[in-house]
mmCIF file of C-alpha atoms and ligand atoms in Angstrom:
data_model
loop_
_atom_site.group_PDB
_atom_site.id
_atom_site.type_symbol
_atom_site.label_atom_id
_atom_site.label_comp_id
_atom_site.label_asym_id
_atom_site.label_seq_id
_atom_site.Cartn_x
_atom_site.Cartn_y
_atom_site.Cartn_z
ATOM 1 C CA MET A 1 47.388 -32.212 5.750
ATOM 2 C CA ALA A 2 46.180 -34.445 8.581
ATOM 3 C CA ASP A 3 48.629 -34.971 11.437
ATOM 4 C CA LYS A 4 49.481 -38.668 11.955
ATOM 5 C CA ASN A 5 49.482 -38.063 15.729
ATOM 6 C CA ALA A 6 45.977 -36.646 15.692
ATOM 7 C CA VAL A 7 43.678 -38.418 18.102
ATOM 8 C CA VAL A 8 40.516 -37.362 16.287
ATOM 9 C CA ASN A 9 40.120 -37.214 12.539
ATOM 10 C CA VAL A 10 40.771 -33.496 12.190
ATOM 11 C CA ASP A 11 39.620 -33.517 8.565
ATOM 12 C CA GLU A 12 36.085 -34.233 9.717
ATOM 13 C CA TYR A 13 35.980 -30.837 11.400
ATOM 14 C CA ARG A 14 35.212 -27.727 9.376
ATOM 15 C CA GLY A 15 34.044 -24.174 10.022
ATOM 16 C CA VAL A 16 34.750 -21.388 12.475
ATOM 17 C CA TRP A 17 32.306 -20.797 15.334
ATOM 18 C CA THR A 18 32.059 -17.813 17.637
ATOM 19 C CA PHE A 19 30.028 -17.588 20.815
ATOM 20 C CA ALA A 20 27.562 -14.687 20.610
ATOM 21 C CA GLU A 21 27.291 -13.737 24.256
ATOM 22 C CA GLN A 22 24.207 -11.734 25.155
ATOM 23 C CA ARG A 23 22.988 -10.509 28.496
ATOM 24 C CA ASP A 24 19.411 -9.333 29.035
ATOM 25 C CA GLY A 25 18.958 -9.311 25.270
ATOM 26 C CA ASN A 26 22.003 -7.113 24.634
ATOM 27 C CA LEU A 27 24.799 -8.445 22.454
ATOM 28 C CA LEU A 28 28.214 -7.901 24.040
ATOM 29 C CA ASN A 29 30.843 -5.988 22.099
ATOM 30 C CA VAL A 30 33.247 -8.886 22.432
ATOM 31 C CA ALA A 31 30.825 -10.993 20.371
ATOM 32 C CA ILE A 32 31.189 -8.476 17.529
ATOM 33 C CA GLU A 33 34.973 -8.517 17.938
ATOM 34 C CA LEU A 34 34.946 -12.316 17.680
ATOM 35 C CA LEU A 35 32.928 -12.071 14.472
ATOM 36 C CA GLY A 36 35.528 -9.652 13.075
ATOM 37 C CA GLU A 37 38.371 -12.038 13.889
ATOM 38 C CA GLY A 38 36.340 -15.138 13.021
ATOM 39 C CA ARG A 39 35.511 -13.701 9.579
ATOM 40 C CA LYS A 40 39.213 -13.196 8.808
ATOM 41 C CA ILE A 41 40.075 -16.726 9.921
ATOM 42 C CA ALA A 42 37.141 -18.311 8.079
ATOM 43 C CA ASP A 43 38.066 -16.470 4.865
ATOM 44 C CA GLU A 44 41.676 -17.613 5.151
ATOM 45 C CA LEU A 45 40.529 -21.188 5.651
ATOM 46 C CA ASN A 46 37.878 -20.819 2.974
ATOM 47 C CA THR A 47 35.172 -22.003 5.312
ATOM 48 C CA GLU A 48 31.941 -20.807 6.956
ATOM 49 C CA LEU A 49 31.631 -18.455 9.919
ATOM 50 C CA THR A 50 28.896 -19.472 12.363
ATOM 51 C CA ALA A 51 27.717 -17.526 15.412
ATOM 52 C CA VAL A 52 26.258 -19.556 18.267
ATOM 53 C CA LEU A 53 23.483 -17.701 20.072
ATOM 54 C CA LEU A 54 21.611 -19.028 23.102
ATOM 55 C CA GLY A 55 18.696 -17.258 24.756
ATOM 56 C CA LYS A 56 14.996 -16.525 24.663
ATOM 57 C CA ASN A 57 13.350 -13.954 22.364
ATOM 58 C CA VAL A 58 16.619 -12.702 20.933
ATOM 59 C CA ASP A 59 15.662 -12.962 17.241
ATOM 60 C CA ASP A 60 16.844 -9.368 16.729
ATOM 61 C CA ILE A 61 20.332 -10.372 17.865
ATOM 62 C CA ALA A 62 20.339 -13.301 15.447
ATOM 63 C CA GLU A 63 19.607 -10.843 12.587
ATOM 64 C CA LYS A 64 22.331 -8.528 13.827
ATOM 65 C CA LEU A 65 24.919 -11.313 13.846
ATOM 66 C CA ILE A 66 24.296 -11.910 10.143
ATOM 67 C CA LYS A 67 24.752 -8.191 9.430
ATOM 68 C CA TYR A 68 28.024 -8.369 11.329
ATOM 69 C CA GLY A 69 29.298 -10.984 8.924
ATOM 70 C CA ALA A 70 28.186 -14.432 10.141
ATOM 71 C CA ASP A 71 27.278 -16.830 7.320
ATOM 72 C CA LYS A 72 25.081 -18.737 9.700
ATOM 73 C CA VAL A 73 23.585 -18.302 13.156
ATOM 74 C CA LEU A 74 22.770 -21.330 15.279
ATOM 75 C CA TYR A 75 20.064 -19.770 17.430
ATOM 76 C CA VAL A 76 19.110 -22.070 20.285
ATOM 77 C CA GLU A 77 15.972 -20.812 21.945
ATOM 78 C CA ASP A 78 14.522 -21.972 25.235
ATOM 79 C CA ASP A 79 13.142 -20.475 28.463
ATOM 80 C CA LEU A 80 15.931 -22.259 30.323
ATOM 81 C CA LEU A 81 18.539 -20.389 28.273
ATOM 82 C CA SER A 82 17.256 -16.868 28.943
ATOM 83 C CA THR A 83 19.967 -16.368 31.562
ATOM 84 C CA TYR A 84 23.337 -18.061 31.576
ATOM 85 C CA THR A 85 23.854 -21.224 33.586
ATOM 86 C CA THR A 86 26.930 -23.364 33.226
ATOM 87 C CA ASP A 87 24.957 -26.604 33.002
ATOM 88 C CA ALA A 88 22.429 -25.554 30.368
ATOM 89 C CA TYR A 89 24.814 -23.630 28.124
ATOM 90 C CA SER A 90 27.565 -26.236 28.228
ATOM 91 C CA LYS A 91 25.100 -29.092 27.560
ATOM 92 C CA VAL A 92 23.512 -27.379 24.564
ATOM 93 C CA ILE A 93 26.781 -26.238 23.000
ATOM 94 C CA TYR A 94 28.505 -29.553 23.678
ATOM 95 C CA GLU A 95 25.768 -31.375 21.780
ATOM 96 C CA LEU A 96 26.008 -28.943 18.867
ATOM 97 C CA VAL A 97 29.784 -29.342 18.667
ATOM 98 C CA GLU A 98 29.541 -33.137 18.765
ATOM 99 C CA GLU A 99 26.949 -33.145 16.024
ATOM 100 C CA ARG A 100 28.368 -30.509 13.669
ATOM 101 C CA LYS A 101 32.107 -30.618 14.340
ATOM 102 C CA PRO A 102 33.535 -27.110 13.948
ATOM 103 C CA GLU A 103 37.317 -26.859 13.615
ATOM 104 C CA ILE A 104 37.642 -23.623 15.595
ATOM 105 C CA PHE A 105 35.523 -22.211 18.404
ATOM 106 C CA LEU A 106 36.143 -18.726 19.807
ATOM 107 C CA ILE A 107 34.631 -17.450 23.049
ATOM 108 C CA GLY A 108 35.028 -14.024 24.691
ATOM 109 C CA ALA A 109 37.132 -14.062 27.867
ATOM 110 C CA THR A 110 34.332 -12.470 29.908
ATOM 111 C CA ASN A 111 33.284 -13.868 33.289
ATOM 112 C CA ILE A 112 30.767 -16.079 31.494
ATOM 113 C CA GLY A 113 33.224 -17.069 28.739
ATOM 114 C CA ARG A 114 35.858 -17.972 31.303
ATOM 115 C CA ASP A 115 33.334 -20.262 32.964
ATOM 116 C CA LEU A 116 31.907 -21.767 29.791
ATOM 117 C CA GLY A 117 35.132 -22.289 27.805
ATOM 118 C CA PRO A 118 36.979 -24.658 30.154
ATOM 119 C CA ARG A 119 33.801 -26.586 31.001
ATOM 120 C CA LEU A 120 33.090 -27.149 27.338
ATOM 121 C CA SER A 121 36.615 -28.058 26.331
ATOM 122 C CA ALA A 122 36.871 -30.612 29.141
ATOM 123 C CA ARG A 123 33.579 -32.185 28.090
ATOM 124 C CA ILE A 124 34.504 -32.275 24.418
ATOM 125 C CA HIS A 125 37.999 -33.405 25.368
ATOM 126 C CA THR A 126 39.932 -30.814 23.432
ATOM 127 C CA GLY A 127 42.421 -28.053 24.222
ATOM 128 C CA LEU A 128 41.593 -24.478 25.179
ATOM 129 C CA THR A 129 43.974 -21.536 25.149
ATOM 130 C CA ALA A 130 42.675 -18.947 27.566
ATOM 131 C CA ASP A 131 42.935 -15.181 27.314
ATOM 132 C CA CYS A 132 44.400 -14.926 23.818
ATOM 133 C CA THR A 133 45.534 -11.586 22.486
ATOM 134 C CA ARG A 134 46.383 -12.695 18.927
ATOM 135 C CA LEU A 135 45.190 -15.413 16.561
ATOM 136 C CA ASN A 136 46.775 -16.565 13.318
ATOM 137 C CA VAL A 137 46.287 -19.512 11.038
ATOM 138 C CA ASP A 138 48.869 -21.947 9.747
ATOM 139 C CA LEU A 139 47.253 -22.654 6.399
ATOM 140 C CA GLU A 140 49.344 -25.718 5.661
ATOM 141 C CA ASN A 141 47.615 -27.781 8.342
ATOM 142 C CA ARG A 142 44.670 -25.512 9.273
ATOM 143 C CA ARG A 143 46.100 -24.976 12.715
ATOM 144 C CA LEU A 144 45.070 -22.017 14.831
ATOM 145 C CA MET A 145 48.110 -20.297 16.356
ATOM 146 C CA MET A 146 46.817 -18.926 19.644
ATOM 147 C CA THR A 147 49.026 -16.308 21.277
ATOM 148 C CA ARG A 148 48.780 -15.108 24.862
ATOM 149 C CA PRO A 149 51.082 -13.512 27.457
ATOM 150 C CA ALA A 150 52.948 -16.086 29.566
ATOM 151 C CA PHE A 151 55.352 -16.071 32.502
ATOM 152 C CA GLY A 152 54.034 -12.858 34.018
ATOM 153 C CA GLY A 153 53.810 -11.214 30.626
ATOM 154 C CA ASN A 154 57.538 -11.449 30.021
ATOM 155 C CA LEU A 155 57.025 -13.426 26.856
ATOM 156 C CA MET A 156 54.259 -14.195 24.430
ATOM 157 C CA ALA A 157 53.488 -17.894 24.014
ATOM 158 C CA THR A 158 51.937 -19.268 20.828
ATOM 159 C CA ILE A 159 49.972 -22.423 21.480
ATOM 160 C CA VAL A 160 48.573 -24.956 19.005
ATOM 161 C CA CYS A 161 46.128 -27.812 19.432
ATOM 162 C CA PRO A 162 47.222 -30.277 16.734
ATOM 163 C CA ASN A 163 45.528 -33.494 17.801
ATOM 164 C CA TYR A 164 42.051 -32.561 18.949
ATOM 165 C CA ARG A 165 39.163 -30.513 17.591
ATOM 166 C CA PRO A 166 37.716 -27.973 17.800
ATOM 167 C CA GLN A 167 40.649 -25.689 18.530
ATOM 168 C CA MET A 168 39.222 -23.553 21.312
ATOM 169 C CA SER A 169 40.266 -20.175 22.538
ATOM 170 C CA THR A 170 38.933 -17.492 24.830
ATOM 171 C CA VAL A 171 39.798 -14.034 23.543
ATOM 172 C CA ARG A 172 40.195 -10.955 25.636
ATOM 173 C CA PRO A 173 37.517 -8.290 25.173
ATOM 174 C CA GLY A 174 38.800 -5.154 23.474
ATOM 175 C CA VAL A 175 41.719 -6.797 21.684
ATOM 176 C CA MET A 176 40.317 -7.744 18.290
ATOM 177 C CA GLU A 177 38.813 -5.309 15.846
ATOM 178 C CA LYS A 178 35.019 -5.292 15.681
ATOM 179 C CA ALA A 179 33.318 -6.681 12.591
ATOM 180 C CA LYS A 180 31.866 -4.051 10.276
ATOM 181 C CA TYR A 181 28.077 -3.807 10.140
ATOM 182 C CA ASN A 182 26.697 -4.426 6.673
ATOM 183 C CA GLU A 183 22.941 -4.051 6.318
ATOM 184 C CA ASN A 184 23.042 -6.070 3.077
ATOM 185 C CA HIS A 185 24.996 -9.066 4.334
ATOM 186 C CA LYS A 186 22.987 -12.260 3.952
ATOM 187 C CA GLY A 187 23.136 -15.472 5.931
ATOM 188 C CA ILE A 188 21.067 -18.283 7.390
ATOM 189 C CA ILE A 189 19.476 -18.290 10.833
ATOM 190 C CA GLU A 190 18.799 -21.819 12.029
ATOM 191 C CA LYS A 191 16.499 -21.906 15.020
ATOM 192 C CA ILE A 192 17.020 -24.875 17.283
ATOM 193 C CA HIS A 193 14.774 -25.990 20.142
ATOM 194 C CA PRO A 194 16.967 -27.969 22.494
ATOM 195 C CA TYR A 195 16.059 -30.962 24.562
ATOM 196 C CA LEU A 196 16.575 -29.364 27.948
ATOM 197 C CA LYS A 197 14.910 -30.101 31.283
ATOM 198 C CA GLU A 198 15.008 -28.219 34.576
ATOM 199 C CA GLU A 199 16.784 -31.230 36.115
ATOM 200 C CA ASP A 200 19.695 -30.669 33.707
ATOM 201 C CA ILE A 201 20.525 -27.505 35.600
ATOM 202 C CA LYS A 202 21.947 -28.167 39.047
ATOM 203 C CA ALA A 203 22.519 -24.560 40.101
ATOM 204 C CA LYS A 204 19.444 -22.343 40.060
ATOM 205 C CA VAL A 205 19.708 -18.623 39.457
ATOM 206 C CA ILE A 206 17.427 -17.044 42.054
ATOM 207 C CA GLU A 207 18.184 -13.396 41.406
ATOM 208 C CA PHE A 208 20.668 -11.134 39.672
ATOM 209 C CA VAL A 209 21.999 -8.270 41.771
ATOM 210 C CA LYS A 210 24.004 -5.793 39.762
ATOM 211 C CA SER A 211 27.156 -4.470 41.433
ATOM 212 C CA SER A 212 26.605 -1.024 42.906
ATOM 213 C CA LYS A 213 30.076 -0.044 41.712
ATOM 214 C CA ALA A 214 29.940 2.197 38.670
ATOM 215 C CA GLU A 215 31.188 0.476 35.523
ATOM 216 C CA VAL A 216 34.264 1.979 33.944
ATOM 217 C CA PRO A 217 33.691 1.498 30.219
ATOM 218 C CA LEU A 218 37.371 1.660 29.280
ATOM 219 C CA GLU A 219 37.057 -0.858 26.445
ATOM 220 C CA GLU A 220 34.531 1.360 24.685
ATOM 221 C CA ALA A 221 36.210 4.715 25.303
ATOM 222 C CA PRO A 222 37.585 6.581 22.270
ATOM 223 C CA ILE A 223 39.953 8.588 24.515
ATOM 224 C CA ILE A 224 41.683 7.452 27.710
ATOM 225 C CA VAL A 225 43.865 9.518 30.024
ATOM 226 C CA SER A 226 45.853 7.196 32.285
ATOM 227 C CA GLY A 227 47.824 7.973 35.408
ATOM 228 C CA GLY A 228 50.805 6.107 36.815
ATOM 229 C CA ARG A 229 53.020 6.104 39.873
ATOM 230 C CA GLY A 230 54.626 9.273 38.540
ATOM 231 C CA LEU A 231 51.588 11.107 39.938
ATOM 232 C CA GLY A 232 53.223 10.665 43.345
ATOM 233 C CA THR A 233 49.977 10.817 45.360
ATOM 234 C CA PRO A 234 46.356 9.682 44.974
ATOM 235 C CA GLU A 235 45.361 13.356 44.637
ATOM 236 C CA GLY A 236 47.246 13.360 41.341
ATOM 237 C CA PHE A 237 44.257 11.580 39.804
ATOM 238 C CA LYS A 238 42.230 14.794 40.285
ATOM 239 C CA LEU A 239 44.408 16.343 37.588
ATOM 240 C CA ILE A 240 43.971 13.276 35.369
ATOM 241 C CA GLU A 241 40.187 13.465 35.881
ATOM 242 C CA LYS A 242 40.212 17.148 34.995
ATOM 243 C CA LEU A 243 42.001 16.530 31.709
ATOM 244 C CA ALA A 244 39.794 13.506 30.997
ATOM 245 C CA LYS A 245 36.670 15.612 31.546
ATOM 246 C CA LYS A 246 37.940 18.276 29.154
ATOM 247 C CA LEU A 247 38.541 15.655 26.474
ATOM 248 C CA GLY A 248 35.407 13.593 27.136
ATOM 249 C CA ALA A 249 37.735 10.736 28.060
ATOM 250 C CA GLU A 250 37.735 7.879 30.571
ATOM 251 C CA VAL A 251 40.360 7.593 33.318
ATOM 252 C CA GLY A 252 42.792 4.691 33.138
ATOM 253 C CA ALA A 253 45.553 3.673 35.531
ATOM 254 C CA SER A 254 48.656 1.552 35.871
ATOM 255 C CA ARG A 255 48.678 -1.352 38.273
ATOM 256 C CA ALA A 256 51.177 0.422 40.541
ATOM 257 C CA THR A 257 48.543 3.042 41.357
ATOM 258 C CA VAL A 258 45.823 0.415 41.845
ATOM 259 C CA ASP A 259 48.075 -1.603 44.168
ATOM 260 C CA ALA A 260 48.832 1.581 46.099
ATOM 261 C CA GLY A 261 45.082 2.060 46.613
ATOM 262 C CA TRP A 262 45.013 5.374 44.732
ATOM 263 C CA ILE A 263 42.244 4.273 42.357
ATOM 264 C CA GLU A 264 39.894 1.308 41.871
ATOM 265 C CA GLN A 265 40.941 -1.793 39.946
ATOM 266 C CA ALA A 266 38.195 -1.186 37.374
ATOM 267 C CA HIS A 267 40.438 1.561 35.939
ATOM 268 C CA GLN A 268 43.498 -0.652 35.496
ATOM 269 C CA VAL A 269 44.886 -1.086 32.000
ATOM 270 C CA GLY A 270 47.209 -3.952 31.168
ATOM 271 C CA GLN A 271 47.762 -7.642 31.319
ATOM 272 C CA THR A 272 45.851 -8.120 34.562
ATOM 273 C CA GLY A 273 43.576 -5.176 33.877
ATOM 274 C CA LYS A 274 41.643 -4.163 30.785
ATOM 275 C CA THR A 275 42.771 -4.305 27.188
ATOM 276 C CA VAL A 276 41.925 -1.099 25.360
ATOM 277 C CA ARG A 277 42.370 0.267 21.861
ATOM 278 C CA PRO A 278 41.117 3.865 21.923
ATOM 279 C CA LYS A 279 41.788 6.446 19.237
ATOM 280 C CA LEU A 280 43.885 8.402 21.751
ATOM 281 C CA TYR A 281 45.704 7.114 24.849
ATOM 282 C CA ILE A 282 47.507 9.633 27.044
ATOM 283 C CA ALA A 283 49.916 7.992 29.508
ATOM 284 C CA CYS A 284 50.906 10.326 32.337
ATOM 285 C CA GLY A 285 53.759 9.276 34.611
ATOM 286 C CA ILE A 286 53.656 5.665 33.395
ATOM 287 C CA SER A 287 56.997 3.976 32.735
ATOM 288 C CA GLY A 288 55.725 1.560 30.062
ATOM 289 C CA ALA A 289 56.272 -1.854 31.671
ATOM 290 C CA ILE A 290 55.515 -4.744 29.312
ATOM 291 C CA GLN A 291 52.447 -5.692 31.356
ATOM 292 C CA HIS A 292 51.006 -2.199 30.926
ATOM 293 C CA LEU A 293 51.826 -2.110 27.209
ATOM 294 C CA ALA A 294 50.035 -5.441 26.747
ATOM 295 C CA GLY A 295 46.781 -3.627 27.474
ATOM 296 C CA MET A 296 47.158 -0.446 25.419
ATOM 297 C CA GLN A 297 49.743 -0.784 22.669
ATOM 298 C CA GLU A 298 47.069 -1.229 19.993
ATOM 299 C CA SER A 299 45.738 2.299 20.637
ATOM 300 C CA ASP A 300 45.607 4.375 17.438
ATOM 301 C CA CYS A 301 47.619 7.265 18.874
ATOM 302 C CA ILE A 302 49.694 7.165 22.061
ATOM 303 C CA VAL A 303 50.874 10.301 23.831
ATOM 304 C CA ALA A 304 53.308 9.801 26.710
ATOM 305 C CA ILE A 305 54.252 12.361 29.333
ATOM 306 C CA ASN A 306 57.200 11.339 31.477
ATOM 307 C CA LYS A 307 60.080 13.187 33.067
ATOM 308 C CA ASN A 308 62.545 10.433 32.197
ATOM 309 C CA PRO A 309 63.532 10.657 28.503
ATOM 310 C CA ASP A 310 64.601 6.987 28.606
ATOM 311 C CA ALA A 311 61.254 5.673 29.889
ATOM 312 C CA PRO A 312 60.243 2.631 27.772
ATOM 313 C CA ILE A 313 56.799 4.151 27.101
ATOM 314 C CA PHE A 314 58.468 6.549 24.643
ATOM 315 C CA LYS A 315 59.450 3.584 22.443
ATOM 316 C CA ILE A 316 55.816 2.958 21.530
ATOM 317 C CA ALA A 317 54.509 6.535 21.828
ATOM 318 C CA ASP A 318 53.480 8.461 18.705
ATOM 319 C CA TYR A 319 54.083 11.707 20.602
ATOM 320 C CA GLY A 320 56.339 12.037 23.636
ATOM 321 C CA ILE A 321 56.528 14.948 26.037
ATOM 322 C CA VAL A 322 59.548 14.862 28.347
ATOM 323 C CA GLY A 323 58.688 16.779 31.478
ATOM 324 C CA ASP A 324 56.907 16.958 34.809
ATOM 325 C CA ILE A 325 53.225 16.038 34.649
ATOM 326 C CA TYR A 326 52.472 18.709 37.227
ATOM 327 C CA GLU A 327 53.767 21.346 34.817
ATOM 328 C CA ILE A 328 52.477 19.859 31.579
ATOM 329 C CA LEU A 329 48.956 18.757 32.531
ATOM 330 C CA PRO A 330 47.843 22.192 33.889
ATOM 331 C CA GLU A 331 49.182 23.779 30.706
ATOM 332 C CA LEU A 332 47.308 21.279 28.562
ATOM 333 C CA ILE A 333 44.083 21.837 30.504
ATOM 334 C CA ASP A 334 44.574 25.593 30.223
ATOM 335 C CA ALA A 335 45.147 25.317 26.478
ATOM 336 C CA LEU A 336 41.970 23.246 26.118
ATOM 337 C CA ASP A 337 40.067 25.923 28.091
ATOM 338 C CA HIS A 338 41.097 28.390 25.434
ATOM 339 C CA VAL A 339 40.035 26.023 22.649
ATOM 340 C CA ASP A 340 36.547 26.125 24.234
ATOM 341 C CA ASP A 341 36.590 29.937 24.029
HETATM 342 P P1 FAD B 401 56.605 3.064 37.516
HETATM 343 O O1 FAD B 401 57.156 1.930 36.757
HETATM 344 O O2 FAD B 401 57.130 3.323 38.885
HETATM 345 O O3 FAD B 401 56.767 4.345 36.611
HETATM 346 C C1 FAD B 401 56.507 5.653 37.038
HETATM 347 C C2 FAD B 401 56.976 6.579 35.910
HETATM 348 O O4 FAD B 401 56.618 7.915 36.222
HETATM 349 C C3 FAD B 401 58.488 6.553 35.682
HETATM 350 O O5 FAD B 401 58.757 6.294 34.327
HETATM 351 C C4 FAD B 401 58.940 7.962 36.070
HETATM 352 O O6 FAD B 401 59.974 8.446 35.242
HETATM 353 C C5 FAD B 401 57.682 8.775 35.836
HETATM 354 N N1 FAD B 401 57.547 9.957 36.687
HETATM 355 C C6 FAD B 401 57.788 10.083 38.028
HETATM 356 N N2 FAD B 401 57.465 11.316 38.448
HETATM 357 C C7 FAD B 401 57.033 12.006 37.350
HETATM 358 C C8 FAD B 401 56.557 13.327 37.142
HETATM 359 N N3 FAD B 401 56.413 14.181 38.159
HETATM 360 N N4 FAD B 401 56.227 13.688 35.889
HETATM 361 C C9 FAD B 401 56.351 12.822 34.830
HETATM 362 N N5 FAD B 401 56.773 11.552 34.980
HETATM 363 C C10 FAD B 401 57.108 11.143 36.225
HETATM 364 N N6 FAD B 401 51.032 -3.079 35.332
HETATM 365 C C11 FAD B 401 50.013 -2.451 34.716
HETATM 366 O O7 FAD B 401 50.023 -1.215 34.536
HETATM 367 N N7 FAD B 401 48.918 -3.178 34.309
HETATM 368 C C12 FAD B 401 48.824 -4.515 34.470
HETATM 369 O O8 FAD B 401 47.807 -5.093 34.105
HETATM 370 C C13 FAD B 401 49.910 -5.201 35.104
HETATM 371 N N8 FAD B 401 49.880 -6.536 35.273
HETATM 372 C C14 FAD B 401 50.966 -7.166 35.818
HETATM 373 C C15 FAD B 401 50.988 -8.572 35.917
HETATM 374 C C16 FAD B 401 52.082 -9.209 36.456
HETATM 375 C C17 FAD B 401 52.063 -10.710 36.521
HETATM 376 C C18 FAD B 401 53.185 -8.457 36.896
HETATM 377 C C19 FAD B 401 54.394 -9.143 37.452
HETATM 378 C C20 FAD B 401 53.174 -7.075 36.821
HETATM 379 C C21 FAD B 401 52.075 -6.401 36.297
HETATM 380 N N9 FAD B 401 52.039 -5.016 36.196
HETATM 381 C C22 FAD B 401 51.008 -4.417 35.547
HETATM 382 C C23 FAD B 401 53.049 -4.163 36.863
HETATM 383 C C24 FAD B 401 54.092 -3.623 35.922
HETATM 384 O O9 FAD B 401 55.157 -4.551 35.839
HETATM 385 C C25 FAD B 401 54.661 -2.278 36.457
HETATM 386 O O10 FAD B 401 55.137 -2.459 37.772
HETATM 387 C C26 FAD B 401 53.635 -1.140 36.497
HETATM 388 O O11 FAD B 401 53.010 -1.030 35.241
HETATM 389 C C27 FAD B 401 54.356 0.155 36.803
HETATM 390 O O12 FAD B 401 53.441 1.191 36.927
HETATM 391 P P2 FAD B 401 53.865 2.686 36.628
HETATM 392 O O13 FAD B 401 54.360 2.815 35.245
HETATM 393 O O14 FAD B 401 52.730 3.555 37.053
HETATM 394 O O15 FAD B 401 55.034 2.937 37.710
#
């Protein structure tokens, strides 16, 4: 039912859109996660799911988006869209939104998404909830309930945008479940050639220089072994690395260890770090502060090792080992050595 306070006619807006972020012709995982979440929302609202793809020569990605469940792909192709610029992307998407009026628009909270989302919402004059970790729909009035950590992660705030459309949200990578790939899924790819001139783009991208720092692909990792302050010293991470290597896992960390300079920020899991949902998460010497849990509590199986039986991490752990990491980890590594034999 339309809200009498609504500033725009919300009933004119229909459909769920997701931003299909690609870089150098590679579709980002978060785009597939948005399709997974977008599909659920669109089905609940009994409406279409549309992926918005901008770029040059990315027809293969457009096909892929259909197989990942989009009913439609708006594929805007132009030389000036081959790499992301705030001006070009926000102009093109703004015009599409104005013309076609989606009711929901989801964007990944990547560096690009965090730049694009606010710029777009300001231009459209609608609300944006940044960094969401959960989305639900209030079917009675087609409102998107956008939930995100607030007040330092001490509570979760659910935000609605009743009077403007589209309801926009950036969603953290790694939080939502990826859409399933279905070779037989059918949909429409609409190719659009935008009216875009060089003068529309104020900032010119001269060159891309990739960071020399090695990426830590925590969001993709099926197994993560994380270390916390309980390690006592930076050297403790050598033991974590050893176990991780045995398991083919990535190394994660609590913020306390990052702040102490024991390990790089790229390893941090949690509210101000990465959100992960591996099959197995092993927390070693981590107390289980709410801000850490915010980044890993969706893991399929959580194993906690902590010498304090009352540590909050045990409340969410599937398996808890009460004891000293310096006794337990060497035993675990030793046991895995024997598995290899
Ligand atoms: P501690 O809380 O000090 O816990 C150490 C644990 O190790 C204890 O439970 C102890 O019993 C155990 N231990 C000690 N010695 C041993 C041993 N030898 N063997 C076994 N166990 C042992 N934190 C994050 O992790 N990620 C975030 O993204 C994040 N974002 C934040 C954002 C904000 C706005 C704020 C305010 C805080 C944030 N924090 C974050 C910090 C968070 O509140 C905690 O301070 C932090 O997670 C604690 O890290 P820890 O568990 O390693 O250390």
